Short mmCIF file of C-alpha atoms in Angstrom, two decimals:
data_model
loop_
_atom_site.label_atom_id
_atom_site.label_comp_id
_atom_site.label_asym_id
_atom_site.label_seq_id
_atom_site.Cartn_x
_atom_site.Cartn_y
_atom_site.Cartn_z
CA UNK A 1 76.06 -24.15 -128.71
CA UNK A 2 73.46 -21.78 -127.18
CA UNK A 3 70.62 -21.87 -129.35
CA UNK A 4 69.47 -18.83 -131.76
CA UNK A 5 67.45 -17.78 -134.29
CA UNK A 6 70.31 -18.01 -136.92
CA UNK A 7 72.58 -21.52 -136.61
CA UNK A 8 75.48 -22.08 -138.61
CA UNK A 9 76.85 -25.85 -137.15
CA UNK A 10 79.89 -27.44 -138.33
CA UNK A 11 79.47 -26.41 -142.33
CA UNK A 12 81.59 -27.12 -145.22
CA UNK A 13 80.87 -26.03 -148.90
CA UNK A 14 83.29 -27.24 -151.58
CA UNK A 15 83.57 -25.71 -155.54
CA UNK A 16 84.95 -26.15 -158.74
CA UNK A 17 87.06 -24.11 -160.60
CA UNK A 18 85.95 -23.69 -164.07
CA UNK A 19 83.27 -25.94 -164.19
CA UNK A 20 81.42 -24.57 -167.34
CA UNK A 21 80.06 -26.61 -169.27
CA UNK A 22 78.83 -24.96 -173.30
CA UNK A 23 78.68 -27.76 -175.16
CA UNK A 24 77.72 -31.35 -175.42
CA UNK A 25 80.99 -32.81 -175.90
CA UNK A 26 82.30 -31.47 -172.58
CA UNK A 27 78.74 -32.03 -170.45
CA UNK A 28 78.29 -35.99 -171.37
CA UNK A 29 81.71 -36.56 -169.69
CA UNK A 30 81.07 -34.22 -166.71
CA UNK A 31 77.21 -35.94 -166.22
CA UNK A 32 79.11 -39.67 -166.63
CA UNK A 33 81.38 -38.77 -164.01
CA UNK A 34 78.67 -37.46 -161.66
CA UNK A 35 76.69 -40.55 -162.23
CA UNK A 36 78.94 -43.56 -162.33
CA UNK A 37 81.97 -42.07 -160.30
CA UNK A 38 82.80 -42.17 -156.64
CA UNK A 39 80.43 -40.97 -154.53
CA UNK A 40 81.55 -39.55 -151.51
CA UNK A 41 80.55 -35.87 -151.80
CA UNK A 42 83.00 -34.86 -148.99
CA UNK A 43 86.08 -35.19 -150.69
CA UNK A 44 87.79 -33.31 -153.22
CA UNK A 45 87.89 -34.13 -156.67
CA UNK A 46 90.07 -32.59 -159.03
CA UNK A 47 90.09 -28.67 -159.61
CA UNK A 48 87.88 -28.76 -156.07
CA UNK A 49 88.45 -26.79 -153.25
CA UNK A 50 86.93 -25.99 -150.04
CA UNK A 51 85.33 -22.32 -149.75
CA UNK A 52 83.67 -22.99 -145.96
CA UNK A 53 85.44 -25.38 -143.88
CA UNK A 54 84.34 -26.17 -140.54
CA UNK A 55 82.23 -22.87 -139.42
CA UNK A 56 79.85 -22.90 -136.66
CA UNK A 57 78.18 -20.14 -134.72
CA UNK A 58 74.73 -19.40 -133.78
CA UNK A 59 73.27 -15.66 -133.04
CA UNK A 60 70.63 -15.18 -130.47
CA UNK A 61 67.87 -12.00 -130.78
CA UNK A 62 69.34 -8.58 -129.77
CA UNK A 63 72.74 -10.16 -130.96
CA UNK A 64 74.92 -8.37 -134.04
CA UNK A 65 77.00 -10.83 -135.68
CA UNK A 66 79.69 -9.19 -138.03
CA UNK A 67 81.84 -11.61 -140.07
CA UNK A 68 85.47 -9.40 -141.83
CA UNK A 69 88.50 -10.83 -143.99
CA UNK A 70 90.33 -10.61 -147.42
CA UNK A 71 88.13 -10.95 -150.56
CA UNK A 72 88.10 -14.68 -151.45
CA UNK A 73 87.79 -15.75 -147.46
CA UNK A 74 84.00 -17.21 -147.96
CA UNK A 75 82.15 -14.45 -146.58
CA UNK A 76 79.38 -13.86 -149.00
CA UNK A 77 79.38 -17.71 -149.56
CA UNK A 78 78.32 -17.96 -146.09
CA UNK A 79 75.42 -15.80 -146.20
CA UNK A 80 74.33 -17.86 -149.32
CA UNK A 81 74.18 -20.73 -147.32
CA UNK A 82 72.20 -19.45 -144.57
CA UNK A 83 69.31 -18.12 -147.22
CA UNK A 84 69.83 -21.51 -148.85
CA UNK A 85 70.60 -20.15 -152.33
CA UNK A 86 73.18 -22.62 -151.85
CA UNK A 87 73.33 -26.03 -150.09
CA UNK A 88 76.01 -26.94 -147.94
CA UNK A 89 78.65 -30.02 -148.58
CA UNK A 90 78.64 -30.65 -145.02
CA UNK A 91 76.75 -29.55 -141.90
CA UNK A 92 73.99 -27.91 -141.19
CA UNK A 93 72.73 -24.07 -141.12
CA UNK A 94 69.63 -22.37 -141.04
CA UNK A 95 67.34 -18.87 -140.04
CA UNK A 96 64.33 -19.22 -138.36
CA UNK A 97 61.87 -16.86 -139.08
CA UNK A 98 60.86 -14.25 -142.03
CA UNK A 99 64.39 -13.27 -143.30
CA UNK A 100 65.20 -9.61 -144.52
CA UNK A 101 68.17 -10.08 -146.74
CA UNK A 102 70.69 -7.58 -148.82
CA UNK A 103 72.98 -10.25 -150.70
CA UNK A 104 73.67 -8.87 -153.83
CA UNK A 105 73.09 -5.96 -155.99
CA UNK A 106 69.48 -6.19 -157.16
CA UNK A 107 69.40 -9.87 -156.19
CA UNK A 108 65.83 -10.72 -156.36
CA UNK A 109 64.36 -8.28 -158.35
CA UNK A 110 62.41 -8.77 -161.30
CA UNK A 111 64.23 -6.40 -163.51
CA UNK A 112 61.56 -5.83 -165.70
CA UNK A 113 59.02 -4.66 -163.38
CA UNK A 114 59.22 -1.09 -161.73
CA UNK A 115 60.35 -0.68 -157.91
CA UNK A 116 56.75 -0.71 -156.79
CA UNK A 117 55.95 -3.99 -158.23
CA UNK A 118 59.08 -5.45 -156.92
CA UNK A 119 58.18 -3.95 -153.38
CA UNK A 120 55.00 -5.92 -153.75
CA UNK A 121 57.01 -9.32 -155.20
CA UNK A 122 59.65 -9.40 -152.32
CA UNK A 123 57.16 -8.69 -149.40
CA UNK A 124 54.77 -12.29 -151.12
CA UNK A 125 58.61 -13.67 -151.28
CA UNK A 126 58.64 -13.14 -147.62
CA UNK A 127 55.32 -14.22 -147.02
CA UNK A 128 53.37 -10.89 -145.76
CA UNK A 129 50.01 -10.10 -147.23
CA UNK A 130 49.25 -7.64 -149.82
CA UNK A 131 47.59 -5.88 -147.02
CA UNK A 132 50.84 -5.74 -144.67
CA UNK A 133 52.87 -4.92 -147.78
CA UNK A 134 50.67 -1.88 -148.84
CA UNK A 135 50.81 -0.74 -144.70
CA UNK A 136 54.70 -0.19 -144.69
CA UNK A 137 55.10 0.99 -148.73
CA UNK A 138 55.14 4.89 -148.02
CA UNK A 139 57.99 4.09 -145.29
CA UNK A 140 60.08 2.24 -148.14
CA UNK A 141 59.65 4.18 -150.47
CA UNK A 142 60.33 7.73 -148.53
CA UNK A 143 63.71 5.78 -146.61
CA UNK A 144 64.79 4.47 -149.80
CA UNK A 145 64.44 7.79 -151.74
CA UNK A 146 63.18 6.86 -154.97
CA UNK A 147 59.93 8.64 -155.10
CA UNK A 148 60.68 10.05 -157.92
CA UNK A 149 61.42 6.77 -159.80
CA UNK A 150 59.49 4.01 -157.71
CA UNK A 151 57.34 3.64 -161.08
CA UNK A 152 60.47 3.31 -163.52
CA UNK A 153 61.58 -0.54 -164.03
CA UNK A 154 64.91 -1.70 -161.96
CA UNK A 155 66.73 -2.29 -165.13
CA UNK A 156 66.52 1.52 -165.23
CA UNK A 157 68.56 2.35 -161.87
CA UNK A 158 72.24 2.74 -161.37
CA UNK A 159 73.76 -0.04 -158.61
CA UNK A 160 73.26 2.79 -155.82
CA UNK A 161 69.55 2.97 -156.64
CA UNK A 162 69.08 -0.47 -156.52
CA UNK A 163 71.05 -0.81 -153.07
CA UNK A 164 69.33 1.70 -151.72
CA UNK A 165 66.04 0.13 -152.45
CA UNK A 166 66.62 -3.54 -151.70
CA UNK A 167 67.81 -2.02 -147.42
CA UNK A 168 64.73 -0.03 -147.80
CA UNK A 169 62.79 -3.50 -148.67
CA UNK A 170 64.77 -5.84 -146.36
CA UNK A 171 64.61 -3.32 -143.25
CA UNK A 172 60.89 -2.61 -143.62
CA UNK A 173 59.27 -5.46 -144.33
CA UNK A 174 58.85 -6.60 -140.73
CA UNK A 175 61.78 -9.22 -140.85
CA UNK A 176 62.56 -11.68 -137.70
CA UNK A 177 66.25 -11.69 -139.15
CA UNK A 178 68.37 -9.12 -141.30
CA UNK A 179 71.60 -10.27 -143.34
CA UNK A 180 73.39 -7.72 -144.65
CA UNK A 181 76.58 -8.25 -147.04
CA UNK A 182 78.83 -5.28 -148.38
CA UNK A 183 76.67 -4.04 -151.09
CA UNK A 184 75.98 -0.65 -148.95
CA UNK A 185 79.24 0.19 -150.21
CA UNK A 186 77.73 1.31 -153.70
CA UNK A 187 75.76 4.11 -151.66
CA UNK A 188 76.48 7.65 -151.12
CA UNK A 189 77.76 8.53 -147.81
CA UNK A 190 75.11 10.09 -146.59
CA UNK A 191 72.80 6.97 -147.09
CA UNK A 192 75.05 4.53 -145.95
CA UNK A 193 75.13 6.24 -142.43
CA UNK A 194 71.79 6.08 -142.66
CA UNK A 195 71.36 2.33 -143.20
CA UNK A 196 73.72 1.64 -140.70
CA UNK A 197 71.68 3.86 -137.91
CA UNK A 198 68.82 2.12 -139.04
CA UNK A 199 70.39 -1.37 -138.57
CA UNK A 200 71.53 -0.33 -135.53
CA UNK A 201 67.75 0.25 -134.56
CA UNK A 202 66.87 -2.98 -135.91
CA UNK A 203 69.61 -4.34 -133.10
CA UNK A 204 68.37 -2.44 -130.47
CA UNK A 205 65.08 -3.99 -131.28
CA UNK A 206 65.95 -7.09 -130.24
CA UNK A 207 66.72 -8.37 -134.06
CA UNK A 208 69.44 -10.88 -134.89
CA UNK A 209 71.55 -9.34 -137.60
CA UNK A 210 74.44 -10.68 -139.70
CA UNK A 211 76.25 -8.07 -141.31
CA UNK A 212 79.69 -8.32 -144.03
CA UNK A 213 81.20 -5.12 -144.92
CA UNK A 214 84.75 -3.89 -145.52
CA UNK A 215 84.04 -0.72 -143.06
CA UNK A 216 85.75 -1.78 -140.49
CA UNK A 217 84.33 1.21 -138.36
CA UNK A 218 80.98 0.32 -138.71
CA UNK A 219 81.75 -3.56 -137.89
CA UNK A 220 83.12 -2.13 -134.38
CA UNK A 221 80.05 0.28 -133.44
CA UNK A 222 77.07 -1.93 -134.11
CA UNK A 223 78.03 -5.80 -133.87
CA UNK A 224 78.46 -7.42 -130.66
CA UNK A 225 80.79 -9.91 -131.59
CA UNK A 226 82.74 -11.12 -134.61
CA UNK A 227 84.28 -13.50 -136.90
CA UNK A 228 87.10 -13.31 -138.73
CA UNK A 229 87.40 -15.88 -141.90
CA UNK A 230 90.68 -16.62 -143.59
CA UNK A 231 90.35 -19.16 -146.92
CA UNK A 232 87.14 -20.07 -145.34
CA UNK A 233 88.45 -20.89 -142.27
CA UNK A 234 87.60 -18.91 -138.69
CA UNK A 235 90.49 -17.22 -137.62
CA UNK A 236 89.70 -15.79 -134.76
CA UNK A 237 86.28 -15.33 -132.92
CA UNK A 238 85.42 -13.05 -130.10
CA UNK A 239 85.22 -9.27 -129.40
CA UNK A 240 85.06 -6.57 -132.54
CA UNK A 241 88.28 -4.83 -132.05
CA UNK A 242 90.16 -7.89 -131.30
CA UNK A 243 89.10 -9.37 -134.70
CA UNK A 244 89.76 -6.03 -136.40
CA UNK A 245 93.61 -5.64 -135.11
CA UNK A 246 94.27 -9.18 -135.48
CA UNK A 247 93.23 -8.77 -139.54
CA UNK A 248 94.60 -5.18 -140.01
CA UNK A 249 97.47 -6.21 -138.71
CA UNK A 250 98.26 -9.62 -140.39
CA UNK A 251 96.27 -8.67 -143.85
CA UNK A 252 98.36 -5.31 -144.21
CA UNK A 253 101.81 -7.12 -145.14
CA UNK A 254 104.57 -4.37 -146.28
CA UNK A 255 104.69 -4.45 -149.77
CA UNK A 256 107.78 -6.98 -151.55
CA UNK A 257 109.98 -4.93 -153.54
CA UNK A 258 111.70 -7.39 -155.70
CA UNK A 259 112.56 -4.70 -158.69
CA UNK A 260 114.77 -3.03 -156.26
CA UNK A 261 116.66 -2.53 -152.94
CA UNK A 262 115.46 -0.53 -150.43
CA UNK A 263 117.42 2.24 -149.07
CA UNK A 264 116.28 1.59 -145.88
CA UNK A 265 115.49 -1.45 -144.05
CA UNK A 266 112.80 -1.08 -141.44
CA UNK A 267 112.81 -4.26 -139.20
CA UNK A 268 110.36 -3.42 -136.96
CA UNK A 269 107.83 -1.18 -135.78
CA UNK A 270 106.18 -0.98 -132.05
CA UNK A 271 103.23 1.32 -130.45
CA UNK A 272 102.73 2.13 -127.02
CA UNK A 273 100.43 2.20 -125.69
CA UNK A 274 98.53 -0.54 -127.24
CA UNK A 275 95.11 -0.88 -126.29
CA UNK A 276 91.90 1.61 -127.12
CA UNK A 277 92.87 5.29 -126.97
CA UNK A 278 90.55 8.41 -126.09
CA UNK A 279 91.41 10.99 -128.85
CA UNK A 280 94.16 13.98 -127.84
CA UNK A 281 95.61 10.60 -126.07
CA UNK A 282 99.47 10.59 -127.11
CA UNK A 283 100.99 7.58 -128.96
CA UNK A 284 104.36 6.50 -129.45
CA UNK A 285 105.78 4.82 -132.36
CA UNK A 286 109.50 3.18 -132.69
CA UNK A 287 110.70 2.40 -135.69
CA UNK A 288 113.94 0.24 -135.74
CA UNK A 289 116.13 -0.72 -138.73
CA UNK A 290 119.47 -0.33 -140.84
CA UNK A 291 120.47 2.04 -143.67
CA UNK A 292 123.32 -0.02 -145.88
CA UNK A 293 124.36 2.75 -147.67
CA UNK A 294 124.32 6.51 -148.65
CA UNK A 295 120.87 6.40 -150.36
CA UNK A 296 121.10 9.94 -151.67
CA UNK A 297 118.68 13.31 -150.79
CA UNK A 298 115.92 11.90 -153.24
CA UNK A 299 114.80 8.83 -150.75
CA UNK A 300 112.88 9.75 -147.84
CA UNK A 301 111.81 7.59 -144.94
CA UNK A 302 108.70 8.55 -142.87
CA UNK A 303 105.67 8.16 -140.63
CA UNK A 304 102.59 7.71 -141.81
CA UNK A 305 98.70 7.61 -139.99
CA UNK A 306 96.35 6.26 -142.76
CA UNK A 307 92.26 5.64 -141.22
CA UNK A 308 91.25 2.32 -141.70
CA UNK A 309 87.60 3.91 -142.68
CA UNK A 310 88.31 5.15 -145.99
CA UNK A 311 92.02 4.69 -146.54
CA UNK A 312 92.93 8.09 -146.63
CA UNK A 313 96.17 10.00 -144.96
CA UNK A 314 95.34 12.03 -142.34
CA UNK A 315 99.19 12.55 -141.39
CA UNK A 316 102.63 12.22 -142.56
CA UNK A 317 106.13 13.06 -141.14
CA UNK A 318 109.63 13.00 -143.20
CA UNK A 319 112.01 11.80 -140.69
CA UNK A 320 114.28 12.04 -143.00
CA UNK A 321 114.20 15.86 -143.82
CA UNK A 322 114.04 16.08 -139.43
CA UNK A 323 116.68 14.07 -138.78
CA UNK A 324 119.24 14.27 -141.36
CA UNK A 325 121.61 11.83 -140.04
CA UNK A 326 119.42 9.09 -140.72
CA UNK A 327 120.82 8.76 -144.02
CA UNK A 328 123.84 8.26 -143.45
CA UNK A 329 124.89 4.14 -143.09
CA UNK A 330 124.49 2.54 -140.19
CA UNK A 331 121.52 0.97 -137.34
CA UNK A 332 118.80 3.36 -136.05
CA UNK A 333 116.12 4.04 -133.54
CA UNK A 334 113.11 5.97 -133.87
CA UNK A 335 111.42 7.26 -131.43
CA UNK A 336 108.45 9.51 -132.60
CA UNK A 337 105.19 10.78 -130.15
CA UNK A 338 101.85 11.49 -132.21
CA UNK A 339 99.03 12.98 -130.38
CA UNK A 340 96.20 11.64 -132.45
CA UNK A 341 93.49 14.53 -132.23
CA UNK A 342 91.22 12.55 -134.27
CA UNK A 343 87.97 11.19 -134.15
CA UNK A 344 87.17 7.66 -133.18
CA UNK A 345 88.31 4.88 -135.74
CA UNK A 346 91.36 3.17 -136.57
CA UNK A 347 94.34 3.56 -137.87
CA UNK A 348 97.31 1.95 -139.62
CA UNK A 349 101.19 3.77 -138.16
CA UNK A 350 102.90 2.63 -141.97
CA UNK A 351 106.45 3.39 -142.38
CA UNK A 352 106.60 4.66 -145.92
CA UNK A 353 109.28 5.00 -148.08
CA UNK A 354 109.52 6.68 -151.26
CA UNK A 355 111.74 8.56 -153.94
CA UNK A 356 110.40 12.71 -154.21
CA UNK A 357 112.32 13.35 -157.54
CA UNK A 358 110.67 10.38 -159.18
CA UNK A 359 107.66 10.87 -156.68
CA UNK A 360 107.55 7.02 -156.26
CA UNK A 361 106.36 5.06 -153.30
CA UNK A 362 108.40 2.35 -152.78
CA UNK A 363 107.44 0.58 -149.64
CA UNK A 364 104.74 1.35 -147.37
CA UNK A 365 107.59 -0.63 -144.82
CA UNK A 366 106.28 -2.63 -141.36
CA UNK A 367 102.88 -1.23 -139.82
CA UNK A 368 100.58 -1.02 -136.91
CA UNK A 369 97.48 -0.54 -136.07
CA UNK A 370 95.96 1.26 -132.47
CA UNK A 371 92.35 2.89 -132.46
CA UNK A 372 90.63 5.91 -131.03
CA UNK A 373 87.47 4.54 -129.10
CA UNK A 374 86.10 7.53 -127.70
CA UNK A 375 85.97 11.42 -129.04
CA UNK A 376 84.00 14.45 -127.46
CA UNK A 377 83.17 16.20 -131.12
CA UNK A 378 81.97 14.47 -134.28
CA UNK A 379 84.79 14.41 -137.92
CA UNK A 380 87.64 13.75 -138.32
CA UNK A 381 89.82 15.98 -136.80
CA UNK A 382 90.22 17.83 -133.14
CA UNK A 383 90.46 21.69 -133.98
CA UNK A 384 90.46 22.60 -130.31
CA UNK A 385 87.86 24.62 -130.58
CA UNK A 386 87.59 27.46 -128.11
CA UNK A 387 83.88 28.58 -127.22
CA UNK A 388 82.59 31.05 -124.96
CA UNK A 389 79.22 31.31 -123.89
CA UNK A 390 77.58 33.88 -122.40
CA UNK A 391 74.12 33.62 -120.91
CA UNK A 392 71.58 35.80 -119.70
CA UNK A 393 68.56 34.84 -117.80
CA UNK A 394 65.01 35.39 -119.10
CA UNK A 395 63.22 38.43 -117.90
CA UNK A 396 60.12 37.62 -115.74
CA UNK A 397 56.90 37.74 -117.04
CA UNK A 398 55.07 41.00 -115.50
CA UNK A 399 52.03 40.10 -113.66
CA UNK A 400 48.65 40.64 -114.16
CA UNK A 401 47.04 42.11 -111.10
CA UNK A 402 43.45 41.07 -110.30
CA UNK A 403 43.30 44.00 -107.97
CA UNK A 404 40.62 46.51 -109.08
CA UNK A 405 43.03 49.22 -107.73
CA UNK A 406 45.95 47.80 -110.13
CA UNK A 407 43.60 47.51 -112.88
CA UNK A 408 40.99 49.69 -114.60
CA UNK A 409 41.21 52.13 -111.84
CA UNK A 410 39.94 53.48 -108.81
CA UNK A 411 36.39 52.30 -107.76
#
């Protein structure tokens, strides 16, 4: 493994489940056990199980490591590990250099002290003077914000105050090594964008940075390569948009619908093309399945286009209501051409179902997932926009004549 600055080689972390121990009568059992049982730390006791198993990289300077998967995959334990808040079972892992980290949700603060003095606390943490501290303060506290309430204890701020203020801290403090986990999700919008820019600064810089988040947008524009974690396992390793299909597509199961039977039975669902698309690109979907019996005018089968960045519908299309026969019993195939005039991101093609009268969704049916990698205008959405432009060029600036004849006047 090519050495970097952050090393993560061959680790394994094991926990308990409900290992809480508030009173005597259940610790003096736990504390024999510990001390006169077996003692091979590597395997699993009862109510043990494995939250890292086997996970190795290594990120070099300049390098942007993102790491995605399901809640519960070991993500955030990993990142524990690495700023030894916890110890691993197995292996080994380490940063080398002055860390900048964003963990948790005020995680390090001293929530009786006002931001200013926690400033001041994390920069000693990180082992910078009171000199270098009080050289980059005005920078934190203006990026972060809180100017306004940099003298009011943390215990005071809402969760978005405190994110905003532990980035500010971890991306100012003149760090060899940022790790980032999803807590910029508490922020507005309009800081998250800009912690993001400024991490991708931070890369451009030459920094090694780790960053977890949920957004798988943002995962795709600044990392240069990625991990995808499954019950603590990797999954897959290797380029961002390859680890971000391979998840959308195997973590977005169509929802069981045990209470009932659908009236339509999508068995498939296929895109082509299937690679990175440039948006006005066209895209077509087919949609195979069955329909065992009348279901009635109140179910509805459909396409769907849901972005991945903020799950919201930006398009849906009742097949039913455009092709009435598809109601009727019987096989079908659906062929259906989108042209996705939409900015760059991804998206999931779902095949809803759902009942208007009762306005009740009852399947989101098989999906896909494609992505728009490249857009000439900034949103959402394509509008088309039709501009005309008409220039004129600057008039000349009249010379001054040195002439005596050209100015004042005749000798």
């Amino acid at each position: 493994m090519a050495e970097g600055l952050i090393e993560f080689q061959h680790v394994w972390k094991k926990f308990r489940r409900g290992e809480l121990h508030d009173s005597l009568r259940d610790m003096v059992p736990a504390l024999a056990s510990k001390l006169f049982g077996r003692k091979d730390r590597e395997a699993l006791e009862q109510r043990e199980f494995w939250a890292v198993q086997d996970v190795s990289f290594s990120v070099r300077p300049g390098e942007a490591l993102g790491i995605i998967g399901a809640n519960g995959a070991g993500k955030s334990t990993i990142l524990k590990l690495l700023t030894r808040i916890l110890r691993p079972t197995r292996g080994r892992c380490g940063i080398r250099g002055r860390v900048g980290t964003l963990i948790e949700i005020s995680a390090g603060f001293h929530q009786d002290l006002t931001g200013a003095e926690n400033i001041f606390l994390q920069g000693a943490i990180m082992g910078m003077t009171r000199r270098e501290i009080t050289a980059r303060f005005e920078d934190i506290v203006e990026f972060s914000e809180l100017a306004d309430f940099i003298d009011t204890p943390v215990k005071r701020y809402s969760s978005g105050m405190n994110a905003r203020l532990g980035f500010a801290i971890a991306a100012h403090l003149n760090p060899d090594v940022l790790v980032v986990d999803e807590v910029l999700a508490v922020g507005d919008w309009r800081f998250q964008r800009k912690a993001f820019d400024r991490i991708g600064e931070m890369v451009n810089r030459g920094l090694p940075v780790i960053i977890v988040s949920h957004q798988l947008d943002r995962i795709a524009s600044l990392c240069t390569h990625c991990l995808l974690l499954d019950r603590g396992r990797i999954v897959l390793r290797g380029a961002p948009d390859e680890c971000i299909a391979h998840y959308v597509t195997t973590g977005m199961q169509p929802q069981s619908q045990q209470a009932e039977a659908l009236p339509f039975l999508v068995s498939g669902v296929e895109i082509e093309p299937k690679g990175a698309l440039h948006s006005g690109d066209w895209l077509t979907v087919k949609i195979h399945g069955e329909v065992p019996s009348s279901p009635g005018p109140d179910y509805h089968l459909g396409v769907r286009v849901r972005s991945l960045q903020n799950a919201q519908v930006v398009f849906t299309l009742d097949l039913t209501a455009q092709e009435p026969s598809l109601s009727e019993p019987g096989t079908f195939d659906v062929t259906v051409d989108l042209q996705l005039n939409t900015g760059k991101g991804y998206f999931c093609i779902e095949t809803p179902i759902w009942n208007s009268r009762e306005r009740r969704e009852l399947s989101r049916g098989p999906q896909a997932v494609t992505s728009v990698a490249a857009a000439a205008f900034h949103g959402g959405t394509n509008l088309h926009p039709r501009v005309k432009v008409v220039t004129r060029p600057a008039l000349a600036t009249p010379e001054l004549w040195s002439d005596s004849r050209r100015v004042g006047g005749a000798s």
